Coordinates of C-alpha atoms in Angstrom, one line a residue:
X1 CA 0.0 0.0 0.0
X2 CA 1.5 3.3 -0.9
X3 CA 1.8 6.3 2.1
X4 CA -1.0 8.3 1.5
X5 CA 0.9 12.0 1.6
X6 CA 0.5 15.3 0.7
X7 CA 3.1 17.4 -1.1
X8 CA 0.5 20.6 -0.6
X9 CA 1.4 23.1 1.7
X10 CA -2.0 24.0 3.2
X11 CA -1.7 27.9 4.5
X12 CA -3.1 28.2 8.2
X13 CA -6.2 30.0 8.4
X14 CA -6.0 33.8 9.9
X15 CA -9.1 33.2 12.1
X16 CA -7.5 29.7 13.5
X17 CA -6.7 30.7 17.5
X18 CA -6.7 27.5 19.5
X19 CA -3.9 24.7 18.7
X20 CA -4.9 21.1 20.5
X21 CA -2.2 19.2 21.1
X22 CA -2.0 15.4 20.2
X23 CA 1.2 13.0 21.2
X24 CA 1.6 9.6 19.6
X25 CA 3.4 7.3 21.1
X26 CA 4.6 3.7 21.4
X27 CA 7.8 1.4 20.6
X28 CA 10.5 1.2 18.3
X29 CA 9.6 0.9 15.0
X30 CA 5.5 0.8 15.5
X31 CA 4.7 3.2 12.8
X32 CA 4.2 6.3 14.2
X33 CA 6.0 8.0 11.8
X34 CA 4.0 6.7 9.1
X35 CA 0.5 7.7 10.7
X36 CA 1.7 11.1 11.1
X37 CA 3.2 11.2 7.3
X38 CA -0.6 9.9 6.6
X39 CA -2.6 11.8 8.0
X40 CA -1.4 15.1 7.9
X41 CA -2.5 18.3 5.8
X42 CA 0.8 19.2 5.4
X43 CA 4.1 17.6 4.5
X44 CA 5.4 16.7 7.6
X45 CA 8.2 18.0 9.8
X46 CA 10.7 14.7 10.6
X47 CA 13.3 14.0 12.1
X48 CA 14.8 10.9 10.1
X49 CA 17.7 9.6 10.1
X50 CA 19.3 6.8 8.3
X51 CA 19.9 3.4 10.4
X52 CA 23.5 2.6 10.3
X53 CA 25.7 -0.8 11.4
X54 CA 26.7 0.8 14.2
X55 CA 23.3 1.6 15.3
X56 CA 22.4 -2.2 15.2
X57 CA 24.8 -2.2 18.7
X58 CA 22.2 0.2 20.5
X59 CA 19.0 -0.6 18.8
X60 CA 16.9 -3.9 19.0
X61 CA 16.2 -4.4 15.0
X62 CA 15.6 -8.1 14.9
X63 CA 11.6 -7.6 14.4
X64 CA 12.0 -4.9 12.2
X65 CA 14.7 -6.0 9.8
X66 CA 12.9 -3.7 7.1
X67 CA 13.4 -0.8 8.7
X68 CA 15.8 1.9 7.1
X69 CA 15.5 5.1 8.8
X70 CA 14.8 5.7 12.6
X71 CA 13.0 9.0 14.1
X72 CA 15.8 10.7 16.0
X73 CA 13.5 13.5 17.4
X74 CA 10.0 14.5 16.5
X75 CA 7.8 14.3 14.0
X76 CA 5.2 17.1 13.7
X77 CA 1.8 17.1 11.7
X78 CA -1.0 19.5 11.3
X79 CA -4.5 18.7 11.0
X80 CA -7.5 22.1 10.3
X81 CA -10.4 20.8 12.4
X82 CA -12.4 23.7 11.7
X83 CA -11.7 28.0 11.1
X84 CA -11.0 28.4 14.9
X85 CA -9.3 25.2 15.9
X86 CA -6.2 23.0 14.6
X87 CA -4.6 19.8 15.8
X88 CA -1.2 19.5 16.2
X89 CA 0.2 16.2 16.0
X90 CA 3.5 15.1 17.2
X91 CA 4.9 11.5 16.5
X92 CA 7.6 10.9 19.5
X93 CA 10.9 8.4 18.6
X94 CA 10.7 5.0 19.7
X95 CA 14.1 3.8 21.0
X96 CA 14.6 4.0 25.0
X97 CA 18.0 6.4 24.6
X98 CA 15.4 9.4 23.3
X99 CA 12.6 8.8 25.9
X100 CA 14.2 12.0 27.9
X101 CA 12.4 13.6 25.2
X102 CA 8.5 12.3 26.4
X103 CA 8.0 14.4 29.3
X104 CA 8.6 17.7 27.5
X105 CA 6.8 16.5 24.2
X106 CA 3.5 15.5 27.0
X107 CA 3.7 19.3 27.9
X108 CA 0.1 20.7 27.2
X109 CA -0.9 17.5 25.5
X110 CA -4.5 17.2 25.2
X111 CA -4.6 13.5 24.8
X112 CA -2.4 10.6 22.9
X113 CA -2.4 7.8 20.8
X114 CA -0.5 4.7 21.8
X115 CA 0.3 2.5 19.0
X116 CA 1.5 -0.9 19.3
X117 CA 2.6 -3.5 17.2
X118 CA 1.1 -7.0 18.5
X119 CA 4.2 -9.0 18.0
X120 CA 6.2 -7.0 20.2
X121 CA 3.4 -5.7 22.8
X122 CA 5.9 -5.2 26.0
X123 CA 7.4 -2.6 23.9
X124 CA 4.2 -0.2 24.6
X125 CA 4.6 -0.9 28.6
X126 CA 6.8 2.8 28.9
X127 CA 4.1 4.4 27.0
X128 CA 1.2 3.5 28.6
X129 CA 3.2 4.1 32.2
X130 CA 4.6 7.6 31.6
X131 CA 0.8 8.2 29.9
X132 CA -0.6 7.4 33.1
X133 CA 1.9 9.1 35.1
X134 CA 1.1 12.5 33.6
X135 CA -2.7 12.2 33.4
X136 CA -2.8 12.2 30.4
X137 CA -6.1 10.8 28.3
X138 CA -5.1 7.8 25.5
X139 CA -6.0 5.0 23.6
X140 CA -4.8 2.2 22.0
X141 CA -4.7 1.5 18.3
X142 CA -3.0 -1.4 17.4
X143 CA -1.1 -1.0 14.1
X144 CA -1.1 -4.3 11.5
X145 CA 2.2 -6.6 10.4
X146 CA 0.9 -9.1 9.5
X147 CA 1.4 -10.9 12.8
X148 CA -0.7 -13.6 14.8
X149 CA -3.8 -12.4 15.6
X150 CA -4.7 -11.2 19.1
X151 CA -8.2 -11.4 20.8
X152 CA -9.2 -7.5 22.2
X153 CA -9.3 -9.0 25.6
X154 CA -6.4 -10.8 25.2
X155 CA -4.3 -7.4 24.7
X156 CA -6.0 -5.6 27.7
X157 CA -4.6 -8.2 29.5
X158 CA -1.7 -8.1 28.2
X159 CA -1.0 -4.3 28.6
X160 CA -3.1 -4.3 31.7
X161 CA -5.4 -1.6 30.3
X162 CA -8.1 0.2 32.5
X163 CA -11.7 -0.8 30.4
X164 CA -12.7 2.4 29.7
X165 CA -9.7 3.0 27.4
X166 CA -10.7 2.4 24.0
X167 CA -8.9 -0.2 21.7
X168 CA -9.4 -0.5 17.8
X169 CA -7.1 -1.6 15.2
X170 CA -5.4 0.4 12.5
X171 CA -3.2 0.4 9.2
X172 CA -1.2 3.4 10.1
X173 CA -0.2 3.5 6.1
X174 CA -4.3 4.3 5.8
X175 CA -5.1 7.9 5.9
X176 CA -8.8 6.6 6.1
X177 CA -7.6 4.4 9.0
X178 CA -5.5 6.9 10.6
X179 CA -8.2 9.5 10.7
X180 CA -10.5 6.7 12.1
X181 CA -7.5 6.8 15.2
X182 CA -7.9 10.5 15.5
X183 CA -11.4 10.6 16.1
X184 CA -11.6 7.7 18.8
X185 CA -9.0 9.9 20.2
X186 CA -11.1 13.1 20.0
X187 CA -14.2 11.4 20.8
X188 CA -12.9 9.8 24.0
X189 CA -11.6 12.8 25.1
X190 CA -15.0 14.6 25.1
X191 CA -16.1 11.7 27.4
X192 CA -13.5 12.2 29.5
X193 CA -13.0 15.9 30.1
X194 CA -16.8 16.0 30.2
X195 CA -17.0 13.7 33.0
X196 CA -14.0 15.8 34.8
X197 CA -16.1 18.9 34.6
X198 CA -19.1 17.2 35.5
X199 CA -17.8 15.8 38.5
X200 CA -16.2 19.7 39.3
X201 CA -19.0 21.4 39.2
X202 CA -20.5 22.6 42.4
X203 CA -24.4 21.0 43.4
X204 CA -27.3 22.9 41.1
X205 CA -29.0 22.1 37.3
X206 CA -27.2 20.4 35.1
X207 CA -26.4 22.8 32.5
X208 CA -27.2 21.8 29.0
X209 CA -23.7 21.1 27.5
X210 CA -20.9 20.8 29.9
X211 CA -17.9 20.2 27.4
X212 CA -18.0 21.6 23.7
X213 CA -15.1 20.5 21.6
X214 CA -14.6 20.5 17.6
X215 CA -16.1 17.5 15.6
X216 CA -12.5 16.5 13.2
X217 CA -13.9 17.0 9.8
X218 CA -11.0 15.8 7.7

């Protein structure tokens, strides 16, 4: 399947005043790189760099003997979710040597994805703990390899996943697929941060809407 890219640099709107931050995260060589490069408006920032023989002594590439190119800091999207509000979409590296980087890329993150390749699911264990550590809203979207096939319940188990954090699957090369990631994402953080502010607010009526956010209209 081809990356589904853009080579179109889309201007940013005048009117658009409120940037949402989204993280994704996970493993070495999971495929956040490519979800980014998927579902973007614009041609992604990255921070590629060529694999080299001497990297092979620092980084685990036994499952992903394809691999090429390794994300060395950042990669950085951009998603128009209507004229006010934009989504910006940061892909964070993989190996354990640039995980210093996490906890200032989590900085003002609304929410994240956590993307996991099922053949190699204790690689998304850091993730998920430095996720729950900071508070900050995810799900899961397990990316597809081709690997044996896993039952849902079998990898909440295995990652030990509270229920009421969603879990689908995904072809990260898909922008149709990636854009189904984004709005679990967006739609479990309205239930989430509406249930915060519910639970906030002093005793009286209910008001009619206690959480507004944008619908993602890509």
């Amino acid at each position: 399947m081809d990356y589904a890219t853009s080579d179109a640099r889309t201007p940013l709107g005048a009117t658009a005043d409120n940037g949402l931050k989204i993280v994704v995260v996970g493993g070495f060589g999971v495929g956040k790189t490519t979800l980014v490069r998927s579902v973007s408006e614009i041609r992604p920032l990255n921070t590629e760099e060529t694999m080299t023989r001497a990297g092979e002594t620092i980084d685990d590439i036994s499952e992903v003997r394809g691999k090429s190119a390794t994300t060395v800091a950042f990669d950085f999207g951009r998603i128009t979710l209507d004229a006010r509000n934009v989504l910006y979409l940061f892909g964070a590296p993989g190996q354990e040597r640039f995980w210093f980087l996490w906890d200032r890329l989590f900085s003002g993150t609304l929410g994240a994805v956590v993307l996991v390749d099922t053949r190699r699911i204790d690689d998304s264990w850091y993730a998920i703990d430095r996720l729950e550590h900071h508070g900050t809203p995810f799900i899961v979207a397990c990316n597809d390899f081709g690997g044996p096939g896993h039952t849902p319940a079998e990898i909440r188990e295995a990652l030990d996943l509270d229920p009421h954090v969603p879990l689908i699957d995904c072809d990260a090369r898909s922008r149709e697929s990636s854009k189904r990631v984004l709005i679990t994402l967006v739609e479990h953080l309205k239930t989430v941060y509406a249930a915060s502010a519910e639970a906030a607010a002093p005793a009286g009526p209910a008001t009619e809407e206690v959480t507004k956010s944008p619908e993602l209209a890509l």
